[in-house]
Coordinates of C-alpha atoms and ligand atoms in Angstrom, one line a residue:
M1 CA -23.2 -31.9 -9.4
T2 CA -21.1 -29.9 -11.9
D3 CA -17.3 -30.2 -12.4
K4 CA -15.3 -27.5 -10.8
L5 CA -14.3 -24.9 -13.3
A6 CA -10.5 -24.5 -14.1
I7 CA -10.9 -20.8 -13.3
D8 CA -12.0 -21.8 -9.8
G9 CA -9.1 -24.3 -9.4
G10 CA -10.6 -27.4 -11.1
K11 CA -9.0 -29.6 -13.7
P12 CA -9.1 -28.0 -17.2
V13 CA -10.9 -29.9 -20.0
R14 CA -7.6 -29.8 -22.0
N15 CA -4.0 -29.6 -21.0
E16 CA -3.0 -27.5 -24.0
P17 CA -4.5 -24.9 -26.2
L18 CA -6.5 -25.7 -29.3
P19 CA -4.8 -25.4 -32.7
P20 CA -4.7 -21.7 -33.6
P21 CA -7.1 -20.1 -36.2
Y22 CA -4.6 -20.2 -39.1
P23 CA -6.4 -22.5 -41.5
G24 CA -4.3 -22.1 -44.7
A25 CA -1.0 -21.8 -42.8
L26 CA -1.6 -24.9 -40.7
V27 CA -1.9 -27.1 -43.8
M28 CA 1.2 -25.7 -45.4
G29 CA 3.8 -28.4 -46.4
D30 CA 6.2 -29.7 -49.0
E31 CA 4.1 -28.4 -51.9
E32 CA 4.4 -24.8 -50.7
K33 CA 8.1 -25.3 -50.0
Q34 CA 8.8 -26.6 -53.5
A35 CA 6.8 -23.8 -55.1
L36 CA 8.9 -21.2 -53.3
I37 CA 12.2 -23.0 -54.2
E38 CA 11.2 -23.1 -57.8
V39 CA 10.8 -19.2 -57.8
I40 CA 14.2 -18.9 -56.2
E41 CA 15.8 -21.3 -58.7
H42 CA 14.3 -19.3 -61.6
K43 CA 15.6 -16.1 -60.0
S44 CA 12.4 -14.4 -61.2
P45 CA 10.4 -13.1 -58.2
F46 CA 8.7 -10.2 -60.0
R47 CA 5.5 -10.8 -61.9
Y48 CA 6.1 -8.7 -65.0
Y49 CA 9.7 -9.5 -66.0
G50 CA 12.7 -11.6 -65.0
P51 CA 15.4 -13.8 -66.5
D52 CA 13.4 -17.1 -66.4
M53 CA 9.8 -16.3 -65.6
L54 CA 7.3 -18.8 -64.2
N55 CA 4.3 -16.4 -64.3
K56 CA 3.1 -17.7 -60.9
V57 CA 0.8 -14.7 -60.2
S58 CA -0.9 -15.1 -63.6
E59 CA -1.3 -18.8 -62.9
F60 CA -2.8 -18.1 -59.5
E61 CA -5.2 -15.5 -61.1
N62 CA -6.2 -18.1 -63.7
S63 CA -7.0 -20.7 -61.1
L64 CA -9.0 -18.1 -59.1
Q65 CA -11.0 -17.2 -62.2
E66 CA -11.8 -20.9 -62.7
Y67 CA -12.4 -21.7 -59.0
L68 CA -14.7 -18.7 -58.4
G69 CA -16.2 -18.5 -61.8
T70 CA -15.3 -14.9 -62.5
K71 CA -14.0 -13.2 -65.6
H72 CA -11.1 -11.4 -64.1
A73 CA -8.9 -11.8 -61.0
L74 CA -6.1 -9.5 -59.9
G75 CA -3.5 -10.5 -57.2
V76 CA -2.4 -7.6 -54.9
T77 CA -0.5 -7.2 -51.7
S78 CA -3.3 -7.4 -49.1
A79 CA -7.1 -7.2 -48.8
T80 CA -6.7 -3.7 -47.4
A81 CA -5.0 -2.8 -50.6
A82 CA -7.6 -4.7 -52.6
L83 CA -10.4 -2.8 -51.0
K84 CA -8.7 0.6 -51.7
V85 CA -7.9 -0.4 -55.3
A86 CA -11.5 -1.7 -55.9
L87 CA -13.0 1.5 -54.4
V88 CA -10.8 3.6 -56.7
A89 CA -11.7 1.4 -59.7
L90 CA -15.4 1.9 -58.8
G91 CA -14.8 5.7 -59.1
V92 CA -15.1 6.5 -55.4
S93 CA -13.7 10.0 -54.9
P94 CA -13.7 13.0 -52.4
G95 CA -17.2 13.9 -51.3
D96 CA -18.5 10.3 -51.6
E97 CA -19.8 8.1 -48.8
V98 CA -19.3 4.4 -48.6
I99 CA -21.5 2.2 -46.5
V100 CA -19.5 -0.1 -44.1
P101 CA -20.9 -2.5 -41.5
A102 CA -20.4 -1.4 -37.9
Y103 CA -19.0 -4.9 -37.0
T104 CA -15.9 -5.7 -39.0
F105 CA -12.2 -5.3 -39.1
I106 CA -10.8 -1.7 -39.2
A107 CA -9.4 -2.3 -42.7
C108 CA -12.8 -1.8 -44.2
A109 CA -13.1 1.8 -42.8
S110 CA -9.4 2.6 -43.4
A111 CA -9.6 1.6 -47.1
V112 CA -12.5 4.1 -47.5
V113 CA -10.6 6.9 -45.9
A114 CA -7.5 5.9 -48.0
A115 CA -9.7 6.3 -51.1
K116 CA -10.6 9.8 -49.8
A117 CA -14.2 9.0 -49.0
I118 CA -16.3 8.9 -45.8
P119 CA -17.3 5.6 -44.2
V120 CA -20.9 5.5 -43.0
F121 CA -21.6 2.7 -40.5
V122 CA -24.6 0.5 -40.8
E123 CA -25.9 -1.8 -38.1
V124 CA -25.4 -5.6 -38.2
D125 CA -28.1 -8.0 -37.1
D126 CA -27.9 -11.4 -35.4
T127 CA -26.3 -12.9 -38.6
L128 CA -23.4 -10.4 -37.8
N129 CA -23.8 -9.1 -41.3
I130 CA -25.5 -5.9 -42.6
D131 CA -28.9 -5.2 -41.2
V132 CA -31.0 -4.5 -44.3
D133 CA -33.5 -2.2 -42.5
D134 CA -30.8 0.0 -41.2
L135 CA -29.1 0.0 -44.6
K136 CA -32.1 1.7 -46.1
T137 CA -31.8 4.6 -43.6
K138 CA -28.1 5.2 -44.2
I139 CA -28.3 5.8 -47.9
T140 CA -27.9 9.5 -49.0
P141 CA -27.4 11.1 -52.4
R142 CA -23.6 10.9 -51.7
T143 CA -23.6 7.1 -51.2
K144 CA -21.3 5.7 -54.0
V145 CA -20.7 2.1 -52.8
I146 CA -22.1 -0.4 -50.4
M147 CA -19.1 -2.3 -49.0
L148 CA -20.6 -5.4 -47.4
V149 CA -18.6 -8.0 -45.4
H150 CA -19.5 -11.7 -45.4
L151 CA -18.3 -12.1 -41.9
Q152 CA -16.8 -15.4 -40.6
G153 CA -17.9 -17.7 -43.4
V154 CA -21.6 -16.6 -43.7
A155 CA -22.9 -14.6 -46.6
C156 CA -25.0 -11.5 -46.3
D157 CA -28.7 -11.3 -47.3
M158 CA -27.7 -10.5 -50.9
D159 CA -31.2 -10.4 -52.5
S160 CA -32.3 -7.7 -50.1
I161 CA -29.1 -5.7 -50.4
F162 CA -29.2 -5.9 -54.2
L163 CA -32.8 -4.6 -54.2
I164 CA -31.7 -1.5 -52.2
A165 CA -28.6 -1.1 -54.3
K166 CA -30.5 -1.2 -57.6
Q167 CA -33.2 1.2 -56.4
N168 CA -30.6 3.7 -55.5
D169 CA -28.1 2.9 -58.3
I170 CA -25.3 2.1 -56.0
A171 CA -22.4 -0.4 -56.6
V172 CA -21.9 -3.3 -54.3
L173 CA -18.4 -4.3 -53.2
E174 CA -18.1 -7.6 -51.5
D175 CA -15.4 -8.1 -48.8
C176 CA -14.9 -11.9 -48.6
A177 CA -11.7 -11.7 -46.5
Q178 CA -13.2 -14.1 -44.0
S179 CA -15.3 -16.2 -46.3
F180 CA -13.2 -17.5 -49.2
G181 CA -15.3 -20.4 -50.8
A182 CA -18.6 -19.5 -49.1
H183 CA -21.8 -19.5 -51.2
Y184 CA -25.1 -17.6 -51.4
K185 CA -27.9 -19.5 -53.2
G186 CA -25.3 -21.7 -54.8
Q187 CA -23.1 -18.8 -56.1
Q188 CA -19.6 -18.0 -54.8
V189 CA -19.4 -14.9 -52.7
G190 CA -17.4 -12.2 -54.4
T191 CA -19.0 -12.9 -57.7
L192 CA -22.4 -11.4 -56.8
G193 CA -21.5 -7.7 -56.6
K194 CA -19.6 -5.4 -59.0
M195 CA -16.3 -6.4 -57.4
G196 CA -15.2 -8.9 -54.7
V197 CA -12.1 -8.8 -52.5
F198 CA -10.3 -11.6 -50.6
S199 CA -7.5 -11.8 -48.1
L200 CA -4.5 -14.2 -48.0
Q201 CA -3.3 -13.0 -44.6
M202 CA -2.4 -15.5 -41.8
N203 CA -5.9 -15.9 -40.2
K204 CA -7.6 -16.6 -43.5
L205 CA -9.0 -19.8 -45.1
I206 CA -6.1 -20.0 -47.5
S207 CA -2.9 -18.0 -46.8
T208 CA 0.3 -16.7 -48.3
G209 CA 1.2 -14.8 -45.1
E210 CA 0.1 -11.6 -46.8
G211 CA -1.8 -11.0 -50.0
G212 CA -5.1 -9.9 -51.5
I213 CA -7.3 -10.6 -54.5
I214 CA -9.8 -8.5 -56.5
I215 CA -12.3 -10.1 -58.8
T216 CA -14.8 -8.7 -61.2
D217 CA -16.7 -9.6 -64.4
D218 CA -16.5 -6.0 -65.6
T219 CA -13.5 -5.5 -67.9
D220 CA -13.5 -1.7 -67.6
L221 CA -13.4 -2.0 -63.8
F222 CA -10.7 -4.6 -64.1
H223 CA -8.6 -2.3 -66.2
R224 CA -9.0 0.5 -63.8
A225 CA -7.9 -1.8 -60.9
V226 CA -4.9 -3.1 -62.9
R227 CA -3.8 0.5 -63.6
F228 CA -4.2 1.8 -60.1
H229 CA -2.4 -1.2 -58.5
D230 CA 0.6 -0.7 -60.9
H231 CA 1.3 3.1 -61.3
G232 CA -1.3 3.5 -64.0
N233 CA 0.3 0.8 -66.2
L234 CA -1.7 -1.6 -68.3
R235 CA 1.1 -3.9 -69.2
E236 CA -0.7 -6.8 -70.8
F237 CA -3.6 -4.9 -72.4
T238 CA -4.3 -1.8 -74.4
G239 CA -7.0 0.8 -74.0
G240 CA -8.5 2.8 -71.2
V241 CA -7.3 6.1 -69.9
P242 CA -3.9 6.2 -68.1
F243 CA -3.8 7.9 -64.7
M244 CA -1.4 8.0 -61.8
G245 CA -1.6 5.0 -59.5
E246 CA 0.2 3.2 -56.7
N247 CA 2.1 0.0 -56.3
H248 CA 0.2 -3.0 -54.8
R249 CA 1.7 -5.7 -57.1
M250 CA 1.7 -9.3 -55.9
S251 CA 5.1 -11.0 -55.9
E252 CA 5.8 -14.3 -57.6
F253 CA 6.5 -15.9 -54.1
T254 CA 3.0 -15.0 -53.1
G255 CA 1.6 -16.3 -56.4
A256 CA 3.5 -19.5 -56.2
V257 CA 2.1 -20.3 -52.7
G258 CA -1.3 -19.1 -53.7
V259 CA -1.4 -21.7 -56.6
V260 CA -0.8 -24.5 -54.1
Q261 CA -3.2 -23.1 -51.4
I262 CA -6.2 -22.7 -53.6
K263 CA -6.0 -26.4 -54.4
K264 CA -6.4 -27.1 -50.6
L265 CA -9.4 -24.8 -50.1
D266 CA -12.1 -27.4 -50.6
S267 CA -10.6 -29.8 -48.1
I268 CA -10.0 -27.0 -45.5
I269 CA -13.6 -26.0 -45.8
A270 CA -14.8 -29.6 -45.6
S271 CA -12.9 -30.2 -42.3
M272 CA -14.0 -27.0 -40.7
K273 CA -17.7 -27.5 -41.7
K274 CA -17.6 -31.0 -40.3
A275 CA -16.0 -29.9 -37.0
K276 CA -18.7 -27.1 -36.7
E277 CA -21.6 -29.4 -37.4
E278 CA -20.4 -31.9 -34.8
I279 CA -19.8 -29.2 -32.2
L280 CA -23.2 -27.6 -32.8
K281 CA -24.8 -31.1 -32.4
G282 CA -23.0 -31.3 -29.0
I283 CA -23.9 -27.9 -27.7
G284 CA -27.0 -26.9 -29.6
D285 CA -29.4 -27.8 -26.7
I286 CA -27.7 -25.7 -24.0
K287 CA -30.1 -23.3 -22.4
G288 CA -29.0 -19.7 -22.5
L289 CA -26.8 -19.9 -25.6
I290 CA -28.4 -18.1 -28.6
F291 CA -26.5 -19.2 -31.8
R292 CA -25.5 -16.8 -34.6
R293 CA -28.2 -16.9 -37.2
V294 CA -27.2 -18.0 -40.7
T295 CA -28.7 -15.9 -43.5
D296 CA -31.4 -17.6 -45.6
G297 CA -29.8 -19.0 -48.7
A298 CA -26.2 -18.9 -47.2
E299 CA -24.0 -21.8 -46.6
D300 CA -22.0 -21.6 -43.3
I301 CA -18.5 -22.8 -44.1
G302 CA -17.7 -23.3 -40.4
T303 CA -14.8 -20.9 -39.7
S304 CA -16.0 -20.4 -36.1
V305 CA -18.7 -21.1 -33.6
I306 CA -20.4 -18.0 -32.4
F307 CA -23.2 -17.6 -29.8
Y308 CA -24.7 -14.8 -27.8
M309 CA -25.4 -14.7 -24.1
E310 CA -28.1 -12.8 -22.3
S311 CA -25.8 -10.1 -21.2
A312 CA -22.3 -8.7 -22.0
E313 CA -21.2 -9.5 -18.5
L314 CA -22.2 -13.1 -18.8
A315 CA -20.4 -13.3 -22.1
S316 CA -17.2 -12.0 -20.6
R317 CA -17.4 -14.5 -17.7
F318 CA -18.1 -17.3 -20.2
V319 CA -15.0 -16.4 -22.3
K320 CA -12.7 -16.2 -19.2
A321 CA -13.9 -19.5 -17.9
L322 CA -13.6 -21.2 -21.3
N323 CA -10.1 -19.9 -21.8
A324 CA -9.1 -21.4 -18.4
E325 CA -10.3 -24.8 -19.7
N326 CA -7.9 -24.3 -22.6
I327 CA -10.8 -23.8 -25.1
D328 CA -9.6 -20.6 -26.7
S329 CA -12.4 -18.1 -27.1
S330 CA -12.9 -14.4 -27.2
K331 CA -15.4 -11.7 -27.8
M332 CA -13.9 -11.3 -31.2
Y333 CA -13.6 -7.6 -31.9
G334 CA -15.2 -6.8 -28.6
G335 CA -17.5 -4.1 -29.9
A336 CA -18.6 -2.0 -32.9
I337 CA -15.8 -0.8 -35.1
Y338 CA -15.7 2.6 -33.4
Q339 CA -15.7 1.1 -30.0
T340 CA -12.8 -1.2 -30.8
W341 CA -10.6 1.3 -32.6
P342 CA -10.5 4.8 -31.1
Q343 CA -8.9 6.2 -34.3
V344 CA -12.2 5.4 -36.0
L345 CA -14.4 7.0 -33.3
N346 CA -12.2 10.1 -33.3
M347 CA -11.9 10.3 -37.1
S348 CA -8.1 10.5 -36.6
T349 CA -6.3 10.7 -39.9
A350 CA -2.5 10.4 -40.5
T351 CA -2.2 14.1 -41.2
P352 CA -3.6 16.9 -39.0
E353 CA -5.9 18.6 -41.4
G354 CA -8.3 15.6 -41.2
C355 CA -9.1 15.0 -44.8
P356 CA -11.3 13.4 -46.1
F357 CA -13.6 14.2 -43.1
T358 CA -12.9 17.9 -43.4
C359 CA -12.7 18.0 -47.2
P360 CA -14.6 20.8 -48.9
Y361 CA -15.9 18.4 -51.5
Y362 CA -17.8 16.6 -48.7
K363 CA -21.2 18.1 -48.2
G364 CA -22.6 15.7 -45.7
D365 CA -22.4 15.9 -41.9
V366 CA -21.4 12.4 -40.7
K367 CA -20.3 12.3 -37.1
Y368 CA -19.2 9.3 -35.1
H369 CA -20.1 8.8 -31.4
L370 CA -20.6 6.0 -28.9
G371 CA -24.1 4.7 -29.1
M372 CA -24.5 5.4 -32.9
C373 CA -25.1 1.8 -33.8
P374 CA -26.9 0.5 -30.6
K375 CA -28.0 -2.8 -32.0
T376 CA -24.4 -3.7 -33.1
E377 CA -23.0 -2.6 -29.7
D378 CA -25.5 -4.9 -28.0
I379 CA -24.8 -7.9 -30.1
A380 CA -21.0 -7.4 -30.1
G381 CA -21.0 -7.2 -26.3
R382 CA -22.9 -10.4 -25.8
L383 CA -20.9 -12.5 -28.3
V384 CA -18.7 -15.5 -27.6
Y385 CA -16.4 -16.6 -30.4
I386 CA -14.6 -19.9 -30.8
A387 CA -12.4 -20.1 -33.9
L388 CA -12.1 -23.5 -35.6
S389 CA -9.2 -25.1 -37.4
P390 CA -9.1 -27.6 -40.3
T391 CA -6.6 -29.6 -38.1
F392 CA -9.3 -30.2 -35.4
G393 CA -9.6 -34.0 -34.8
D394 CA -12.2 -35.9 -32.8
Q395 CA -10.4 -35.0 -29.5
E396 CA -10.5 -31.3 -30.2
I397 CA -14.2 -31.5 -31.2
T398 CA -15.0 -33.4 -28.0
D399 CA -13.0 -31.0 -25.9
V400 CA -14.9 -27.9 -27.3
I401 CA -18.2 -29.6 -26.6
S402 CA -17.1 -30.6 -23.1
G403 CA -15.7 -27.2 -22.3
V404 CA -18.8 -25.2 -23.4
R405 CA -21.1 -27.7 -21.6
K406 CA -19.0 -27.5 -18.4
V407 CA -18.9 -23.6 -18.4
A408 CA -22.6 -23.3 -19.2
A409 CA -23.5 -25.8 -16.5
N410 CA -21.6 -23.8 -13.9
L411 CA -22.8 -20.3 -15.0
Y412 CA -26.4 -21.4 -15.1
K413 CA -26.5 -23.7 -12.0
Ligands
PLP1 C1 -13.3 -8.3 -43.1 C2 -11.9 -8.0 -43.4 N1 -11.6 -7.1 -44.4 C3 -10.3 -6.8 -44.7 C4 -9.3 -7.4 -44.0 C5 -7.9 -6.9 -44.3 O1 -7.1 -8.0 -44.9 P1 -5.5 -7.9 -45.0 O2 -4.9 -8.2 -43.7 O3 -5.2 -8.9 -46.1 O4 -5.2 -6.5 -45.4 C6 -9.5 -8.3 -43.0 C7 -8.4 -8.9 -42.3 O5 -8.5 -9.4 -41.2 C8 -10.8 -8.6 -42.7 O6 -11.1 -9.5 -41.7

């Protein structure tokens, strides 16, 4: 006898929704408030000058260098900006192709287009990260950068990716927007490739509302990034060749909150990992749920529980039934990047001439169409995603387990 599902008129497992997936924001408190008040009292919200400077962005960058173990860190306005600045620093230019995973947020593709290059989509496998076999087939003489994404707290298969990158002399840019503090073989993600990028937006492990970070051990790349993010200036350094840039400077308000949030990252990750471990213990035996594979050598920092169903239809039914139990779930992006965002599929640019896709410097013939990454479309369709929060207590953990067990028992009876 199974309990009647809430979607069929039964009593839901919970009476209210789970805490939302805003890890950094949910643990904000007096420390962040005081940090912001201090910037206001000093009337110096700009990082490079002011009447009574606190140098909060620099302090944040220094703590990031120490925490991540990297030579250089640069605060910017968002991870989307960070990706564009990093691509420009790496020398990406018209005519180039950049490898982007077919399952990720649209920002990854948009940043490539903003850097005047062409995104080439590569399949993901059951880790939800780059499928290494497909990566080999997507490299052309025009490939300048492999932008990999460590999706939802799990690192990519870095050893295999580096092997391919080295053989072809291609730079690796790590997008760590969803995996701040994750490790691969004991090393912080973001420090493995030529450059790494992090997000401080609302859904991320630590947050300043908006914000991004670029890290690198390469001083020349760092100087190019500093220049491009600040109109070509190199205020605190000398050397390098000036060029025209943009403005993606981080404000002192962002830096001040960042300084506080980075100190909370370890405890945020510890809470989320513990919640995930307990949930997996409680649902790991359920027939029909195929759990997301964790890359060999990667540590799962527990931002979410993800499993695949036998069919897309079953996954949709699972999500609907789980939501009725007040266990918030979704199919995450719902499909490959070009299925989720039609502007990607249609190569729609902000201006009608269609650059960079129509740019005469581009000698390739990349076309996007439905079905182009069938493995990703299949996996994305069958996926069920439950976001975790550092504020989950015993009750929330028990409720997630009960909810998933209840829905599975009904769908498979
Ligand atoms: C993988 C990935 N890359 C980039 C971004 C863009 O981050 P931001 O919102 O800070 O621009 C996100 C944001 O959700 C993301 O998930």
